[in-house]
Amino acid sequence: MQEEELIAGKHSVTEALRSGRTINKIWIADNAQKHLTQPIIAEAKKLGIVIQNVDKRKLDQLVPGIQHQGVVAQAAPYAYVAVDDLLKNAEGKGEAPFLLILDEIEDPHNLGSILRTADCTGVHGVILPKRRSAQITATVSKTSAGAVEYVPVARVTNLAQTIEQLKEMGVWVVGTVVDAAEEIYDTEVFNGPVAVVIGNEAKGMGRLIREKCDVLVKLPMAGRINSLNASVAAGVVMYEVLRRRRLQG
């Protein structure tokens, strides 16, 4: 069991502080740019969080391969929630549920980008499978620009079963596939309670998950390449749901 988690980069650490996430310690690189670190140091001091100045190489070792901008925080592990909490989140806002189901999205950068757009478009929560899927890490947090602190994420053992439960609760499950007959602009289901399924980067949605969907839709394609990056495709669909709800509201 992971007892701590590292968060890297100005936006990720700032949003973690703002959201009230438990942070045990913040490391600041000696050569970090003051305009990036000063607001973080001020906020951390207010909250009584330990700040340690270290050589940049120490941060490179802590979060290899991540652009940390000279700031890394040690935080309590990311708190996943239950699927029920996602529905309560929608209810608390007086809105029809708008969920995302990610069927084995494996690239943490894609997951981070999807969470960032999810926050921008009013998604009430994201559902991931526990296996064969990227989980919330420092890379995901950095790519999401701190949106992981605001978009609740549920991890489930059985995605197909979860879809069945959502359908029983009146949520329409919409799958995105390249060979669907209907385009996202033609479907009427986005106005009500909806869960959009985004498939794996290479394979798309699994057969069983595809069969569980109420509706299958595709993005119109005018170019020579017949598919989009998973996070871009997810973003287009999320904004279409937001557009429909704005028109309705």
mmCIF file of C-alpha atoms in Angstrom, residues 51-245:
data_model
loop_
_atom_site.group_PDB
_atom_site.id
_atom_site.type_symbol
_atom_site.label_atom_id
_atom_site.label_comp_id
_atom_site.label_asym_id
_atom_site.label_seq_id
_atom_site.Cartn_x
_atom_site.Cartn_y
_atom_site.Cartn_z
ATOM 1 C CA ILE A 51 9.667 23.366 3.333
ATOM 2 C CA GLN A 52 13.106 22.082 2.403
ATOM 3 C CA ASN A 53 15.527 23.676 -0.053
ATOM 4 C CA VAL A 54 17.441 21.049 -1.999
ATOM 5 C CA ASP A 55 19.627 20.632 -5.048
ATOM 6 C CA LYS A 56 17.631 20.312 -8.284
ATOM 7 C CA ARG A 57 19.158 16.847 -8.833
ATOM 8 C CA LYS A 58 17.337 15.564 -5.747
ATOM 9 C CA LEU A 59 14.005 16.530 -7.369
ATOM 10 C CA ASP A 60 15.067 14.957 -10.679
ATOM 11 C CA GLN A 61 15.607 11.704 -8.758
ATOM 12 C CA LEU A 62 12.305 11.963 -6.855
ATOM 13 C CA VAL A 63 10.186 12.450 -10.003
ATOM 14 C CA PRO A 64 12.264 11.209 -12.943
ATOM 15 C CA GLY A 65 11.144 12.431 -16.335
ATOM 16 C CA ILE A 66 8.672 15.015 -14.991
ATOM 17 C CA GLN A 67 9.018 18.774 -15.541
ATOM 18 C CA HIS A 68 8.807 19.672 -11.846
ATOM 19 C CA GLN A 69 9.681 23.410 -12.230
ATOM 20 C CA GLY A 70 11.718 23.135 -9.028
ATOM 21 C CA VAL A 71 8.745 22.179 -6.810
ATOM 22 C CA VAL A 72 7.827 18.725 -5.493
ATOM 23 C CA ALA A 73 5.407 17.942 -2.644
ATOM 24 C CA GLN A 74 4.980 14.807 -0.562
ATOM 25 C CA ALA A 75 1.249 14.285 -0.063
ATOM 26 C CA ALA A 76 -1.164 11.773 1.407
ATOM 27 C CA PRO A 77 -2.159 9.134 -1.188
ATOM 28 C CA TYR A 78 -4.756 10.168 -3.787
ATOM 29 C CA ALA A 79 -8.227 9.502 -2.357
ATOM 30 C CA TYR A 80 -10.308 7.487 -4.829
ATOM 31 C CA VAL A 81 -14.066 7.592 -4.217
ATOM 32 C CA ALA A 82 -17.023 5.228 -4.728
ATOM 33 C CA VAL A 83 -19.230 5.412 -7.845
ATOM 34 C CA ASP A 84 -22.117 6.505 -5.583
ATOM 35 C CA ASP A 85 -20.073 9.565 -4.604
ATOM 36 C CA LEU A 86 -19.895 10.628 -8.253
ATOM 37 C CA LEU A 87 -23.685 10.529 -8.508
ATOM 38 C CA LYS A 88 -23.992 12.426 -5.217
ATOM 39 C CA ASN A 89 -21.627 15.045 -6.630
ATOM 40 C CA ALA A 90 -24.072 15.621 -9.526
ATOM 41 C CA GLU A 91 -27.063 15.616 -7.192
ATOM 42 C CA GLY A 92 -25.390 18.164 -4.901
ATOM 43 C CA LYS A 93 -25.044 20.515 -7.879
ATOM 44 C CA GLY A 94 -28.624 19.926 -8.984
ATOM 45 C CA GLU A 95 -27.417 18.557 -12.334
ATOM 46 C CA ALA A 96 -28.042 15.394 -14.364
ATOM 47 C CA PRO A 97 -25.040 13.075 -13.888
ATOM 48 C CA PHE A 98 -22.267 13.483 -16.458
ATOM 49 C CA LEU A 99 -19.656 10.747 -16.009
ATOM 50 C CA LEU A 100 -16.697 9.423 -17.962
ATOM 51 C CA ILE A 101 -15.815 5.723 -18.067
ATOM 52 C CA LEU A 102 -12.255 5.027 -19.240
ATOM 53 C CA ASP A 103 -11.893 1.505 -20.599
ATOM 54 C CA GLU A 104 -8.185 0.729 -20.093
ATOM 55 C CA ILE A 105 -6.636 4.111 -20.883
ATOM 56 C CA GLU A 106 -2.982 3.229 -20.267
ATOM 57 C CA ASP A 107 -1.015 6.420 -20.958
ATOM 58 C CA PRO A 108 -0.779 8.646 -17.847
ATOM 59 C CA HIS A 109 -0.482 11.729 -20.100
ATOM 60 C CA ASN A 110 -3.792 10.859 -21.748
ATOM 61 C CA LEU A 111 -5.405 10.330 -18.344
ATOM 62 C CA GLY A 112 -4.064 13.683 -17.111
ATOM 63 C CA SER A 113 -5.317 15.508 -20.225
ATOM 64 C CA ILE A 114 -8.739 13.865 -19.929
ATOM 65 C CA LEU A 115 -9.028 14.925 -16.260
ATOM 66 C CA ARG A 116 -8.072 18.491 -17.154
ATOM 67 C CA THR A 117 -10.816 18.700 -19.805
ATOM 68 C CA ALA A 118 -13.245 16.911 -17.473
ATOM 69 C CA ASP A 119 -12.787 19.688 -14.915
ATOM 70 C CA CYS A 120 -13.333 22.353 -17.608
ATOM 71 C CA THR A 121 -16.532 20.751 -18.934
ATOM 72 C CA GLY A 122 -18.289 19.998 -15.636
ATOM 73 C CA VAL A 123 -17.844 16.215 -15.534
ATOM 74 C CA HIS A 124 -19.030 14.940 -12.143
ATOM 75 C CA GLY A 125 -16.578 12.065 -11.980
ATOM 76 C CA VAL A 126 -14.404 9.561 -13.817
ATOM 77 C CA ILE A 127 -14.507 5.771 -13.507
ATOM 78 C CA LEU A 128 -11.395 3.636 -14.107
ATOM 79 C CA PRO A 129 -10.841 -0.111 -13.890
ATOM 80 C CA LYS A 130 -8.368 -1.197 -11.199
ATOM 81 C CA ARG A 131 -6.429 -3.331 -13.669
ATOM 82 C CA ARG A 132 -4.827 -2.524 -17.041
ATOM 83 C CA SER A 133 -5.341 1.204 -16.612
ATOM 84 C CA ALA A 134 -3.228 4.233 -15.749
ATOM 85 C CA GLN A 135 -3.799 5.320 -12.139
ATOM 86 C CA ILE A 136 -3.354 8.735 -10.517
ATOM 87 C CA THR A 137 0.389 9.474 -10.348
ATOM 88 C CA ALA A 138 2.672 12.528 -10.329
ATOM 89 C CA THR A 139 2.722 12.435 -14.155
ATOM 90 C CA VAL A 140 -1.091 12.408 -14.318
ATOM 91 C CA SER A 141 -1.310 15.243 -11.795
ATOM 92 C CA LYS A 142 1.232 17.346 -13.725
ATOM 93 C CA THR A 143 -0.471 16.734 -17.098
ATOM 94 C CA SER A 144 -3.866 17.591 -15.587
ATOM 95 C CA ALA A 145 -2.503 20.954 -14.300
ATOM 96 C CA GLY A 146 -3.852 20.081 -10.852
ATOM 97 C CA ALA A 147 -7.348 19.059 -12.043
ATOM 98 C CA VAL A 148 -6.927 15.710 -10.223
ATOM 99 C CA GLU A 149 -7.660 17.619 -7.022
ATOM 100 C CA TYR A 150 -11.154 18.567 -8.246
ATOM 101 C CA VAL A 151 -12.445 15.744 -10.446
ATOM 102 C CA PRO A 152 -13.439 12.741 -8.298
ATOM 103 C CA VAL A 153 -12.139 9.402 -9.609
ATOM 104 C CA ALA A 154 -13.622 5.995 -8.765
ATOM 105 C CA ARG A 155 -11.704 2.750 -9.323
ATOM 106 C CA VAL A 156 -13.788 -0.370 -9.891
ATOM 107 C CA THR A 157 -12.972 -4.073 -10.119
ATOM 108 C CA ASN A 158 -15.548 -4.849 -12.797
ATOM 109 C CA LEU A 159 -16.328 -2.167 -15.375
ATOM 110 C CA ALA A 160 -19.127 -4.149 -17.078
ATOM 111 C CA GLN A 161 -20.904 -4.641 -13.748
ATOM 112 C CA THR A 162 -20.540 -0.937 -12.925
ATOM 113 C CA ILE A 163 -22.116 -0.043 -16.288
ATOM 114 C CA GLU A 164 -25.084 -2.318 -15.491
ATOM 115 C CA GLN A 165 -25.541 -0.587 -12.115
ATOM 116 C CA LEU A 166 -25.424 2.877 -13.725
ATOM 117 C CA LYS A 167 -28.046 1.819 -16.279
ATOM 118 C CA GLU A 168 -30.300 0.569 -13.473
ATOM 119 C CA MET A 169 -29.998 4.038 -11.907
ATOM 120 C CA GLY A 170 -31.212 5.685 -15.124
ATOM 121 C CA VAL A 171 -27.847 6.728 -16.541
ATOM 122 C CA TRP A 172 -27.475 6.314 -20.321
ATOM 123 C CA VAL A 173 -24.168 4.738 -21.274
ATOM 124 C CA VAL A 174 -22.721 6.053 -24.552
ATOM 125 C CA GLY A 175 -19.765 4.313 -26.187
ATOM 126 C CA THR A 176 -17.435 6.032 -28.642
ATOM 127 C CA VAL A 177 -16.312 3.843 -31.561
ATOM 128 C CA VAL A 178 -15.035 4.650 -35.054
ATOM 129 C CA ASP A 179 -17.544 2.369 -36.806
ATOM 130 C CA ALA A 180 -20.774 3.578 -35.126
ATOM 131 C CA ALA A 181 -23.708 4.456 -37.392
ATOM 132 C CA GLU A 182 -24.582 7.610 -35.453
ATOM 133 C CA GLU A 183 -22.408 10.720 -35.024
ATOM 134 C CA ILE A 184 -22.061 12.531 -31.683
ATOM 135 C CA TYR A 185 -24.003 15.480 -33.141
ATOM 136 C CA ASP A 186 -27.034 13.291 -33.949
ATOM 137 C CA THR A 187 -27.659 11.601 -30.612
ATOM 138 C CA GLU A 188 -30.189 12.983 -28.124
ATOM 139 C CA VAL A 189 -28.892 11.217 -25.012
ATOM 140 C CA PHE A 190 -26.359 13.866 -23.970
ATOM 141 C CA ASN A 191 -29.063 16.081 -22.454
ATOM 142 C CA GLY A 192 -29.935 13.664 -19.654
ATOM 143 C CA PRO A 193 -27.967 11.527 -17.164
ATOM 144 C CA VAL A 194 -25.055 10.179 -19.217
ATOM 145 C CA ALA A 195 -21.826 8.214 -18.883
ATOM 146 C CA VAL A 196 -19.475 8.415 -21.876
ATOM 147 C CA VAL A 197 -17.116 5.485 -22.463
ATOM 148 C CA ILE A 198 -13.680 6.159 -23.970
ATOM 149 C CA GLY A 199 -11.759 3.095 -25.137
ATOM 150 C CA ASN A 200 -8.112 2.068 -24.986
ATOM 151 C CA GLU A 201 -5.623 4.082 -27.077
ATOM 152 C CA ALA A 202 -4.857 1.195 -29.442
ATOM 153 C CA LYS A 203 -7.680 -1.339 -29.183
ATOM 154 C CA GLY A 204 -10.638 0.933 -28.471
ATOM 155 C CA MET A 205 -13.435 -0.402 -26.253
ATOM 156 C CA GLY A 206 -13.455 -4.046 -25.215
ATOM 157 C CA ARG A 207 -16.156 -6.253 -26.800
ATOM 158 C CA LEU A 208 -18.088 -6.785 -23.550
ATOM 159 C CA ILE A 209 -18.058 -3.068 -22.682
ATOM 160 C CA ARG A 210 -19.210 -2.208 -26.199
ATOM 161 C CA GLU A 211 -22.146 -4.626 -25.869
ATOM 162 C CA LYS A 212 -23.171 -3.059 -22.544
ATOM 163 C CA CYS A 213 -23.510 0.454 -24.031
ATOM 164 C CA ASP A 214 -27.009 1.825 -24.703
ATOM 165 C CA VAL A 215 -25.807 3.852 -27.682
ATOM 166 C CA LEU A 216 -22.668 3.863 -29.853
ATOM 167 C CA VAL A 217 -21.520 7.115 -31.468
ATOM 168 C CA LYS A 218 -18.571 8.250 -33.560
ATOM 169 C CA LEU A 219 -16.790 11.496 -34.273
ATOM 170 C CA PRO A 220 -17.108 12.698 -37.880
ATOM 171 C CA MET A 221 -13.814 12.343 -39.750
ATOM 172 C CA ALA A 222 -12.932 14.489 -42.767
ATOM 173 C CA GLY A 223 -9.200 13.745 -43.076
ATOM 174 C CA ARG A 224 -7.147 10.745 -44.064
ATOM 175 C CA ILE A 225 -6.405 9.512 -40.560
ATOM 176 C CA ASN A 226 -9.465 7.757 -39.191
ATOM 177 C CA SER A 227 -8.883 8.171 -35.468
ATOM 178 C CA LEU A 228 -7.937 10.773 -32.882
ATOM 179 C CA ASN A 229 -5.742 10.556 -29.798
ATOM 180 C CA ALA A 230 -7.895 9.234 -26.912
ATOM 181 C CA SER A 231 -7.664 12.434 -24.867
ATOM 182 C CA VAL A 232 -8.519 14.626 -27.870
ATOM 183 C CA ALA A 233 -11.513 12.428 -28.776
ATOM 184 C CA ALA A 234 -12.672 12.502 -25.141
ATOM 185 C CA GLY A 235 -12.342 16.306 -25.137
ATOM 186 C CA VAL A 236 -14.493 16.716 -28.265
ATOM 187 C CA VAL A 237 -17.249 14.533 -26.766
ATOM 188 C CA MET A 238 -17.115 16.280 -23.375
ATOM 189 C CA TYR A 239 -17.501 19.688 -24.996
ATOM 190 C CA GLU A 240 -20.438 18.453 -27.072
ATOM 191 C CA VAL A 241 -22.177 17.302 -23.862
ATOM 192 C CA LEU A 242 -21.454 20.695 -22.270
ATOM 193 C CA ARG A 243 -22.790 22.518 -25.378
ATOM 194 C CA ARG A 244 -26.042 20.512 -25.331
ATOM 195 C CA ARG A 245 -26.578 21.168 -21.651
#
